[in-house]
XYZ file of C-alpha atoms in Angstrom:
654
model
C -83.395 155.542 1.617
C -80.560 157.586 2.886
C -77.457 158.033 0.767
C -74.071 159.622 1.438
C -73.891 163.045 -0.275
C -71.106 165.401 -1.311
C -70.205 168.211 -3.675
C -71.176 166.980 -7.117
C -68.168 166.054 -9.226
C -65.652 165.926 -6.295
C -65.988 162.176 -5.774
C -64.569 161.501 -9.219
C -61.791 164.097 -8.922
C -60.776 162.799 -5.542
C -60.600 159.177 -6.601
C -58.870 160.106 -9.866
C -56.203 161.880 -7.915
C -55.645 158.773 -5.797
C -55.621 156.491 -8.859
C -53.387 158.554 -11.089
C -50.745 158.802 -8.375
C -50.584 155.055 -7.626
C -48.410 154.270 -10.629
C -45.101 152.693 -9.750
C -41.955 151.527 -11.532
C -39.642 149.029 -9.808
C -40.857 150.309 -6.387
C -40.653 153.957 -7.195
C -43.523 156.451 -7.471
C -44.208 157.337 -11.063
C -46.036 160.643 -11.380
C -48.626 161.496 -14.020
C -47.526 164.019 -16.688
C -50.577 166.165 -16.162
C -51.962 168.309 -13.366
C -53.599 166.420 -10.542
C -56.618 168.364 -9.392
C -57.868 168.552 -5.823
C -61.335 168.908 -4.419
C -63.070 171.493 -2.255
C -62.316 170.511 1.357
C -65.613 171.897 2.642
C -69.192 171.644 1.633
C -72.564 173.040 2.587
C -75.258 170.526 1.808
C -78.841 171.582 2.406
C -82.545 170.853 1.864
C -85.913 172.100 3.184
C -87.968 169.449 4.984
C -91.753 169.934 4.854
C -93.152 167.489 7.399
C -96.673 166.490 8.228
C -95.564 165.295 11.688
C -92.426 165.875 13.759
C -89.611 163.311 13.389
C -86.007 162.766 14.463
C -83.000 163.235 12.180
C -79.508 161.970 12.757
C -76.576 163.118 10.684
C -73.308 161.250 10.228
C -70.137 162.452 8.523
C -66.649 161.166 7.626
C -65.050 164.381 8.847
C -65.655 167.516 10.893
C -69.364 168.342 10.757
C -72.002 170.677 12.149
C -75.722 170.727 11.436
C -77.969 173.845 11.482
C -81.717 173.353 11.585
C -83.596 176.604 11.450
C -81.813 178.645 14.192
C -80.265 175.797 16.180
C -76.835 174.180 15.747
C -76.066 170.533 16.371
C -73.106 168.171 16.227
C -73.084 165.042 14.096
C -74.365 161.815 15.603
C -76.913 163.494 17.832
C -80.695 163.236 17.654
C -82.176 166.322 16.028
C -85.852 167.118 16.459
C -87.517 168.257 13.184
C -90.786 170.057 13.801
C -94.001 169.787 11.889
C -93.934 172.079 8.938
C -90.858 173.788 7.446
C -87.354 172.837 8.515
C -84.340 174.331 6.765
C -81.578 171.674 7.216
C -77.941 172.612 6.519
C -74.996 170.302 6.898
C -71.492 171.766 7.007
C -68.581 169.267 6.484
C -64.821 169.798 6.269
C -62.266 167.152 5.289
C -58.746 168.165 4.421
C -57.490 164.591 3.727
C -60.550 162.902 2.139
C -63.818 163.559 0.466
C -66.109 165.648 2.732
C -69.422 163.800 2.893
C -72.527 163.448 5.080
C -75.338 160.992 5.667
C -78.623 162.034 7.171
C -81.375 159.611 8.129
C -84.809 160.200 9.520
C -88.149 158.435 9.364
C -89.272 160.123 6.138
C -86.539 162.720 5.504
C -83.060 161.602 4.479
C -80.056 162.669 2.362
C -80.239 161.777 -1.306
C -79.726 163.297 -4.803
C -82.524 165.894 -4.222
C -80.354 167.834 -1.801
C -78.384 170.894 -2.897
C -74.754 171.906 -2.568
C -73.825 175.517 -2.066
C -71.732 177.057 -4.853
C -70.124 179.691 -2.718
C -70.357 182.367 -5.418
C -71.200 179.998 -8.272
C -74.572 178.376 -8.966
C -75.841 175.955 -6.394
C -76.078 172.398 -7.765
C -77.627 169.117 -6.767
C -75.318 167.057 -4.569
C -73.341 164.147 -5.746
C -74.175 160.588 -4.512
C -73.716 157.030 -5.612
C -75.675 153.846 -4.859
C -72.416 152.199 -3.732
C -72.766 154.287 -0.547
C -76.103 153.617 1.120
C -75.098 152.458 4.571
C -74.224 154.727 7.466
C -70.961 152.910 8.082
C -69.766 153.528 4.479
C -67.092 156.124 3.640
C -67.089 157.602 0.123
C -63.362 158.363 0.502
C -62.810 154.620 0.115
C -63.773 153.094 -3.233
C -65.716 149.867 -2.930
C -64.449 146.720 -4.595
C -65.290 143.030 -4.262
C -62.738 140.303 -3.503
C -62.363 136.628 -4.346
C -59.459 134.469 -3.231
C -57.385 132.832 -5.987
C -54.704 130.186 -5.784
C -51.967 129.506 -8.344
C -52.536 126.764 -10.932
C -48.857 125.756 -10.638
C -45.742 126.408 -8.594
C -42.314 125.728 -10.017
C -38.966 125.733 -8.160
C -36.655 127.914 -10.140
C -33.334 129.580 -9.483
C -33.563 129.210 -5.716
C -37.126 130.573 -5.632
C -40.671 129.675 -6.684
C -42.472 130.781 -9.822
C -46.270 130.823 -9.344
C -48.692 130.820 -12.338
C -52.273 131.933 -11.786
C -53.258 130.633 -15.220
C -54.323 133.879 -16.713
C -53.835 137.671 -16.260
C -55.464 138.945 -13.057
C -55.358 141.773 -10.567
C -55.335 141.748 -6.759
C -53.582 141.743 -3.431
C -50.828 139.144 -3.124
C -50.312 137.296 0.115
C -47.104 135.364 0.829
C -46.966 132.719 3.530
C -43.519 131.608 4.683
C -43.218 127.949 5.780
C -39.567 128.100 6.834
C -38.276 131.413 8.196
C -34.671 132.422 7.641
C -32.637 135.714 7.410
C -32.625 138.314 4.589
C -34.895 139.703 1.998
C -35.720 138.271 -1.402
C -37.299 139.539 -4.599
C -41.027 139.472 -5.350
C -41.321 139.917 -9.131
C -44.674 140.325 -10.835
C -45.067 139.500 -14.525
C -47.764 139.550 -17.193
C -45.491 136.983 -18.843
C -43.259 134.174 -17.544
C -40.297 136.035 -19.025
C -41.047 139.248 -17.071
C -41.572 137.434 -13.771
C -38.142 135.764 -14.062
C -36.264 138.904 -15.112
C -35.520 140.916 -11.942
C -33.475 143.512 -13.831
C -36.249 144.527 -16.262
C -39.602 143.628 -14.595
C -41.628 146.750 -14.094
C -43.439 145.860 -10.772
C -41.302 144.368 -7.984
C -41.477 144.020 -4.123
C -39.301 142.567 -1.391
C -40.126 139.836 1.098
C -38.442 139.542 4.496
C -37.803 135.834 5.041
C -37.570 136.279 8.779
C -41.293 136.833 8.826
C -44.007 134.298 8.518
C -45.770 136.153 5.716
C -46.604 139.431 4.065
C -49.377 141.098 2.092
C -48.942 143.568 -0.776
C -50.979 146.278 -2.493
C -53.180 145.283 -5.449
C -51.208 144.778 -8.698
C -51.585 143.098 -12.054
C -49.940 139.698 -12.758
C -50.307 136.359 -14.215
C -46.957 135.090 -12.843
C -45.226 136.005 -9.626
C -41.704 134.919 -8.603
C -40.684 134.814 -4.945
C -37.018 134.283 -4.281
C -37.582 131.492 -1.710
C -38.485 127.831 -2.115
C -40.394 127.705 1.221
C -43.329 130.029 0.405
C -46.853 129.707 -0.838
C -49.054 132.496 -2.263
C -52.729 133.392 -2.637
C -54.283 136.428 -4.305
C -57.376 138.448 -3.403
C -58.764 139.183 -6.820
C -60.056 142.765 -6.705
C -62.921 143.719 -9.046
C -66.138 145.552 -9.606
C -69.251 143.353 -9.627
C -70.295 144.342 -13.172
C -72.795 142.025 -14.795
C -71.960 140.733 -18.303
C -75.369 141.530 -19.719
C -74.268 141.261 -23.361
C -73.337 137.878 -24.781
C -72.363 136.235 -28.047
C -71.622 132.639 -29.099
C -71.305 131.304 -32.695
C -70.113 128.264 -34.566
C -66.475 129.542 -34.685
C -64.587 128.590 -31.512
C -61.852 131.200 -32.121
C -64.412 134.022 -32.324
C -66.052 132.770 -29.143
C -62.727 132.889 -27.358
C -61.964 136.333 -28.734
C -65.324 137.606 -27.407
C -64.744 136.062 -23.947
C -61.200 137.315 -23.659
C -62.314 140.780 -24.754
C -64.989 140.730 -22.092
C -62.451 139.693 -19.407
C -59.970 142.278 -20.523
C -62.586 145.065 -20.402
C -63.732 143.895 -16.934
C -60.252 143.947 -15.493
C -59.822 147.502 -16.652
C -63.251 148.580 -15.379
C -62.501 149.922 -11.883
C -63.045 153.261 -10.251
C -62.957 154.427 -13.882
C -62.083 152.843 -17.214
C -58.323 152.370 -17.156
C -55.880 151.943 -20.000
C -54.165 148.802 -18.586
C -53.884 147.200 -15.174
C -50.085 146.750 -15.007
C -48.051 149.765 -16.106
C -49.984 152.974 -16.189
C -53.245 152.181 -14.440
C -54.279 155.727 -15.533
C -57.433 157.166 -16.955
C -56.648 158.067 -20.543
C -59.250 159.855 -22.675
C -58.859 157.872 -25.896
C -58.812 154.471 -24.099
C -61.894 155.457 -22.117
C -63.751 156.645 -25.239
C -63.452 153.169 -26.763
C -64.328 151.528 -23.439
C -67.600 153.409 -23.455
C -68.693 151.796 -26.673
C -67.684 148.287 -25.520
C -69.473 148.923 -22.228
C -72.795 149.773 -23.906
C -72.738 146.297 -25.495
C -71.443 144.333 -22.475
C -72.238 145.865 -19.053
C -74.343 148.790 -20.175
C -73.286 150.386 -16.917
C -73.892 154.170 -17.145
C -72.343 154.959 -13.717
C -68.809 154.042 -14.712
C -69.136 156.206 -17.859
C -70.270 159.220 -15.729
C -67.459 158.636 -13.228
C -64.834 158.354 -15.972
C -66.151 161.430 -17.799
C -65.874 163.577 -14.719
C -62.455 162.169 -13.740
C -61.037 163.008 -17.125
C -62.379 166.499 -17.039
C -60.913 167.367 -13.664
C -61.175 170.811 -12.093
C -61.086 174.357 -13.269
C -59.552 176.404 -14.683
C -58.734 174.023 -17.580
C -55.295 175.041 -18.717
C -54.141 171.759 -20.252
C -55.727 169.189 -22.531
C -56.915 165.966 -21.134
C -53.822 163.791 -20.511
C -52.059 166.683 -22.382
C -53.579 165.224 -25.634
C -55.862 167.415 -27.765
C -57.430 164.470 -29.581
C -58.356 162.827 -26.241
C -60.017 166.176 -25.208
C -62.082 166.151 -28.413
C -63.055 162.586 -27.689
C -64.325 163.774 -24.241
C -66.900 165.961 -26.033
C -67.844 163.288 -28.597
C -68.117 160.636 -25.905
C -70.364 162.903 -23.750
C -72.948 163.117 -26.507
C -72.625 159.357 -27.216
C -73.346 158.756 -23.519
C -76.503 160.829 -23.702
C -77.642 159.211 -27.005
C -77.292 155.769 -25.429
C -78.630 156.617 -21.973
C -81.047 159.445 -22.354
C -79.605 160.901 -19.133
C -80.364 164.566 -19.542
C -79.546 165.397 -15.894
C -75.916 164.275 -16.259
C -75.707 165.913 -19.665
C -76.668 169.249 -18.200
C -74.197 168.909 -15.316
C -71.342 167.853 -17.615
C -72.250 170.756 -19.933
C -71.144 173.101 -17.127
C -67.640 171.593 -17.753
C -67.759 172.116 -21.512
C -67.135 175.828 -21.712
C -63.667 175.501 -20.228
C -62.768 172.893 -22.898
C -64.101 175.063 -25.723
C -62.033 178.061 -24.462
C -58.891 175.874 -24.440
C -59.626 174.636 -27.952
C -60.232 178.205 -29.179
C -56.827 179.216 -27.912
C -55.262 176.852 -30.471
C -57.207 177.850 -33.582
C -55.522 179.641 -36.517
C -57.242 182.212 -38.714
C -58.837 179.454 -40.776
C -60.485 178.019 -37.678
C -58.176 174.939 -37.760
C -56.433 173.380 -34.776
C -52.608 173.891 -34.468
C -51.060 172.448 -31.318
C -48.585 174.411 -29.204
C -45.610 173.266 -27.181
C -46.816 170.950 -24.493
C -49.799 169.642 -26.624
C -49.236 165.973 -27.387
C -51.019 165.273 -30.630
C -51.230 161.554 -30.368
C -53.567 160.044 -33.035
C -51.906 156.606 -32.658
C -48.565 154.892 -32.072
C -47.711 155.308 -35.742
C -45.840 157.458 -38.183
C -48.332 160.213 -38.467
C -47.786 163.983 -38.210
C -47.713 165.219 -34.666
C -47.037 168.910 -35.334
C -48.435 171.482 -37.826
C -51.870 171.415 -39.269
C -52.730 167.667 -38.840
C -55.657 166.362 -40.812
C -56.847 163.803 -38.284
C -57.043 166.464 -35.621
C -59.209 168.673 -37.799
C -61.633 165.813 -38.445
C -61.958 165.279 -34.646
C -62.447 169.041 -34.281
C -65.375 168.799 -36.662
C -66.812 165.842 -34.747
C -66.434 167.683 -31.456
C -68.208 170.779 -32.787
C -70.982 168.574 -34.177
C -71.348 166.860 -30.752
C -71.397 170.274 -28.963
C -74.151 171.462 -31.213
C -76.176 168.341 -30.373
C -75.494 168.754 -26.647
C -76.686 172.362 -26.683
C -79.770 171.398 -28.623
C -80.606 168.618 -26.141
C -80.114 170.921 -23.160
C -82.035 173.754 -24.796
C -79.124 176.127 -24.515
C -78.142 179.009 -26.840
C -75.182 178.308 -29.137
C -76.255 175.126 -30.911
C -76.621 176.974 -34.219
C -73.174 178.613 -33.833
C -71.457 175.312 -33.251
C -73.294 173.723 -36.121
C -71.900 176.501 -38.302
C -68.423 175.871 -36.853
C -68.681 172.217 -37.625
C -69.753 172.794 -41.194
C -66.950 175.329 -41.739
C -64.322 172.903 -40.506
C -65.616 170.144 -42.765
C -65.598 172.447 -45.797
C -62.045 173.558 -45.007
C -60.777 170.018 -44.497
C -62.229 168.937 -47.836
C -60.756 171.991 -49.592
C -57.246 171.858 -48.121
C -56.536 168.230 -47.334
C -58.279 166.222 -50.035
C -55.947 165.266 -52.832
C -57.876 163.973 -55.868
C -54.728 162.573 -57.505
C -53.834 160.500 -54.475
C -57.442 159.654 -53.758
C -57.000 160.467 -50.087
C -56.824 163.062 -47.388
C -53.135 163.970 -46.887
C -51.633 163.673 -43.430
C -50.668 167.324 -42.872
C -50.497 170.667 -44.657
C -47.953 173.409 -44.209
C -45.075 170.983 -43.899
C -43.287 169.920 -47.095
C -42.256 166.577 -45.570
C -45.885 165.574 -44.801
C -48.236 167.324 -47.195
C -48.208 164.539 -49.772
C -48.027 161.756 -47.172
C -51.067 159.486 -46.962
C -51.818 157.488 -43.782
C -54.867 155.415 -42.909
C -55.582 157.471 -39.773
C -56.947 160.691 -41.218
C -58.898 158.861 -43.917
C -60.474 156.478 -41.456
C -61.556 159.357 -39.255
C -63.002 161.139 -42.339
C -65.140 158.176 -43.162
C -66.161 157.496 -39.582
C -67.197 161.017 -38.626
C -68.828 161.980 -41.927
C -66.296 164.474 -43.401
C -65.864 162.255 -46.440
C -68.953 162.016 -48.642
C -69.968 158.755 -50.330
C -67.786 159.316 -53.356
C -64.669 160.131 -51.392
C -65.369 157.195 -49.035
C -65.413 154.773 -51.967
C -62.157 156.182 -53.335
C -60.531 155.881 -49.843
C -61.640 152.257 -49.560
C -59.820 151.454 -52.795
C -56.765 153.689 -52.617
C -56.073 153.629 -48.840
C -57.815 150.904 -46.933
C -57.301 148.182 -49.464
C -53.864 149.454 -50.485
C -51.008 147.246 -49.114
C -48.559 150.066 -49.759
C -50.162 152.227 -47.091
C -48.631 151.278 -43.683
C -51.072 148.989 -41.812
C -52.527 149.722 -38.390
C -50.632 147.946 -35.601
C -52.576 148.924 -32.481
C -55.901 147.571 -31.290
C -56.648 151.207 -30.485
C -56.766 152.332 -34.095
C -58.198 148.995 -35.338
C -61.342 150.053 -33.448
C -61.663 153.063 -35.740
C -60.590 151.245 -38.885
C -63.010 148.337 -38.400
C -65.850 150.696 -37.432
C -65.327 152.679 -40.625
C -65.037 149.422 -42.697
C -68.321 148.260 -41.331
C -69.954 151.517 -42.381
C -68.608 150.811 -45.881
C -70.010 147.256 -45.825
C -66.569 145.609 -45.756
C -67.548 142.775 -43.413
C -65.142 140.331 -44.842
C -62.316 142.702 -43.817
C -63.639 142.679 -40.260
C -63.839 138.864 -40.153
C -60.233 138.620 -41.445
C -58.951 141.048 -38.809
C -60.742 139.187 -36.056
C -59.128 135.932 -37.062
C -55.658 137.296 -37.869
C -55.178 140.120 -35.410
C -57.046 139.142 -32.262
C -56.737 135.468 -33.172
C -53.052 136.073 -33.672
C -52.721 137.295 -30.017
C -54.529 134.153 -28.885
C -52.086 131.989 -30.837
C -49.289 133.775 -28.915
C -50.833 132.578 -25.673
C -52.697 135.773 -24.711
C -55.212 135.415 -21.858
C -56.096 139.133 -22.148
C -55.611 141.315 -25.168
C -52.632 143.648 -25.671
C -51.758 147.313 -26.127
C -50.146 146.525 -29.465
C -49.613 143.509 -31.665
C -47.179 143.163 -34.551
C -47.536 139.698 -36.142
C -43.994 139.888 -37.457
C -42.517 139.819 -33.980
C -41.359 136.539 -32.388
C -41.415 135.240 -28.820
C -40.745 137.729 -26.112
C -40.283 140.547 -28.721
C -44.076 140.880 -28.425
C -43.652 142.307 -24.895
C -41.269 145.116 -25.901
C -42.460 148.727 -26.038
C -41.220 152.159 -25.091
C -37.634 150.849 -25.271
C -38.211 148.369 -22.441
C -38.395 144.543 -22.692
C -41.663 144.379 -20.892
C -42.993 147.853 -21.513
C -46.132 146.771 -23.362
C -49.326 146.251 -21.505
C -50.708 142.689 -22.065
C -54.111 143.682 -20.604
C -55.237 146.871 -22.383
C -58.828 148.149 -22.492
C -58.540 149.517 -26.029
C -58.142 145.989 -27.347
C -61.725 144.958 -26.321
C -63.401 146.458 -29.411
C -64.717 143.138 -30.885
C -67.423 143.368 -28.192
C -68.675 146.549 -29.824
C -68.111 145.380 -33.363
C -70.029 142.134 -32.849
C -72.838 143.775 -30.976
C -73.163 146.679 -33.389
C -72.529 144.970 -36.752
C -73.055 141.178 -36.329
C -76.123 141.316 -34.089
C -76.700 144.798 -35.623
C -78.317 146.474 -32.608
C -78.022 150.235 -32.375
C -80.137 153.185 -31.106
C -81.699 155.534 -33.681
C -82.973 158.063 -31.153
C -81.989 159.167 -27.644
C -81.904 156.507 -24.993
C -82.907 153.747 -27.338
C -86.363 155.288 -27.645
C -86.189 153.760 -31.101
C -83.604 151.281 -32.302
C -82.765 149.097 -35.284
C -81.546 145.573 -35.594
C -79.720 145.008 -38.897
C -77.864 141.690 -38.382
C -74.986 140.376 -40.550
C -73.809 136.787 -40.754
C -70.178 137.857 -40.979
C -69.621 134.336 -42.385
C -71.099 132.536 -39.414
C -73.671 129.806 -39.925
C -75.020 129.977 -36.366
C -74.932 132.432 -33.459
C -76.824 133.456 -30.429
C -76.360 136.771 -28.571
C -77.930 139.640 -26.725
C -77.343 143.393 -26.448
C -78.373 145.139 -23.208
C -80.419 148.325 -23.113
C -81.705 150.183 -20.083
C -85.328 149.063 -20.786
C -84.605 145.459 -21.744
C -82.258 143.198 -23.725
C -82.458 142.616 -27.430
C -81.737 138.953 -28.362
C -80.538 138.071 -31.844
C -79.781 134.693 -33.295
C -78.888 132.982 -36.562
C -79.972 129.373 -37.150
C -80.856 127.404 -40.306
C -80.408 130.455 -42.507
C -82.816 132.620 -40.521
C -82.309 135.588 -38.179
C -84.559 135.611 -35.122
C -84.948 138.704 -32.972
C -86.652 139.042 -29.621
C -86.751 142.587 -28.142
C -87.685 142.813 -24.477
C -88.641 146.465 -24.959
C -90.503 148.638 -27.398
C -89.299 150.817 -30.243
C -87.441 148.336 -32.412
C -87.241 147.661 -36.091
C -85.661 144.627 -37.758
C -83.969 145.383 -41.088
C -83.023 142.418 -43.332
C -82.807 142.410 -47.116
C -84.244 145.853 -47.456
C -87.313 144.934 -45.423
C -88.330 146.861 -42.271
C -90.218 144.728 -39.734
C -91.594 146.284 -36.480
C -90.529 144.505 -33.335
C -93.153 144.092 -30.593
C -92.096 143.784 -26.959
C -91.224 140.156 -26.085
C -92.311 138.962 -29.550
C -89.931 136.823 -31.623
C -89.576 137.840 -35.229
C -87.868 135.509 -37.696
C -86.948 136.053 -41.361
C -84.512 134.420 -43.833
C -81.019 135.777 -44.357
């Protein structure tokens, strides 16, 4: 089967450039704060055809193209005779405004991932391709979505216009039909909330409609509500989405938890587009920390590896790497950690080796920020994020050192998997950072890792963030972890987490400590709290002490907060990993364990997808039942280890 082919890695950089430069604010272009990388405008794509009989080849391109076969030169879209025996086929393409790509089809010889791309001074690599582009009429410069027409659930005449409600948050292309033409232009105001859609002065996304026309169509945007300043219009929406299958599932005896799971799945799906986005309204950007969490949720819902690969390459961008991902060092460290997690879940060694060619540039940038102790110190222009919280952002920040350890640990594992030199050196780096963190940041009197050293105002400050990371990534040993649980996590005097982003890390660490009651409480109070506020998708931040439209405020703007944010979907991962208890124990789920937990439920049914088959887990009448539609599994309940045969149901009491 023929596929469109191009320089590997350029598809992701090209579409990331388009995406990251689509952000708008009240009709104005809103530029990203980081460098937008371009692609190579030309490509040489080649392969040797060894044929038993002659055949015809036809090459198509989305740009300027010439084809050289042996010593002859041909234009695109002409019949080329390939002789019996050896044929050296080279396709030259040039595209200054799009992604240079070609499509070659013959009876037995066609373009696919086995072709090579010339490095022009660097190593030649296998071409890039994607199963979204298999037809000769496709164009890889255009990203492929599906569409479904939606109509509002209500229309309300209001202030001389019409307020339409689509019932829940969505994303798509708005179409306005005018039933009574007049003169002048009126506002089109998009809102994630009713308040935003009726506040022209502060709504973030707005358009204009010319009432002298019979209708208009607009670019794809996020909304639940839309206000059009005319009473004589109707609207429809072409919902724009990727056809990702929800392979994971979960339903239990608690209706609130069921709704949390479903809303998380819908939230993640809305933000799963060319890449994993942060949110669909305001930024619509690819952020490293948001993406890192989306990967984990993806493995338990879609288990789609292609979107992880695309997002990974989009975040890395081009060379030379002179700036951290999104300008954020912690997000750059997550890129490395997430790359190994991808390999561990997928077993995709080909992509790991290709992505590893992008790793050296990251390491060099990290090395440029290390002090003489081997610890990370950010420079001007480096945005140490950690969380939207009162944590240290400058100086020698503990949370950043823990992530540095985790990134070195992941790099050692990547090099080992690829069979490259350097694995032992990065293992030594990781061990040295862990030892230094425990020596300099651990405060026995406080029973915690302090936020920062070298700054008098922060060196005795304790936050949850560094301590959660220390548990999660293994810097804290069992004794320290137990102390942290008592003196930090269960200490009401330590400022609580207020973002779903860091709740992901907190609840993951609490699960590792066996604090499952804490997880159940947070599900009901935090995510359940958003549902009680009317959420149809989950938010960028949630502070239960706020009232009414105060919930929508962020960044000094009345509607600055995203009400559909990917990093709020973590209950999908938490339920799959710790309630159903399914997780790989070797690369690519070659072996895996199922260690279910009731989490206070009396009944549940669910499934976790893997590449070789789903793992179904249920709880009924005080018994867990597991059916693994693949080999390699072990059920662990009550200290017992029970082998799981393919397609065999195993049941045991809780």
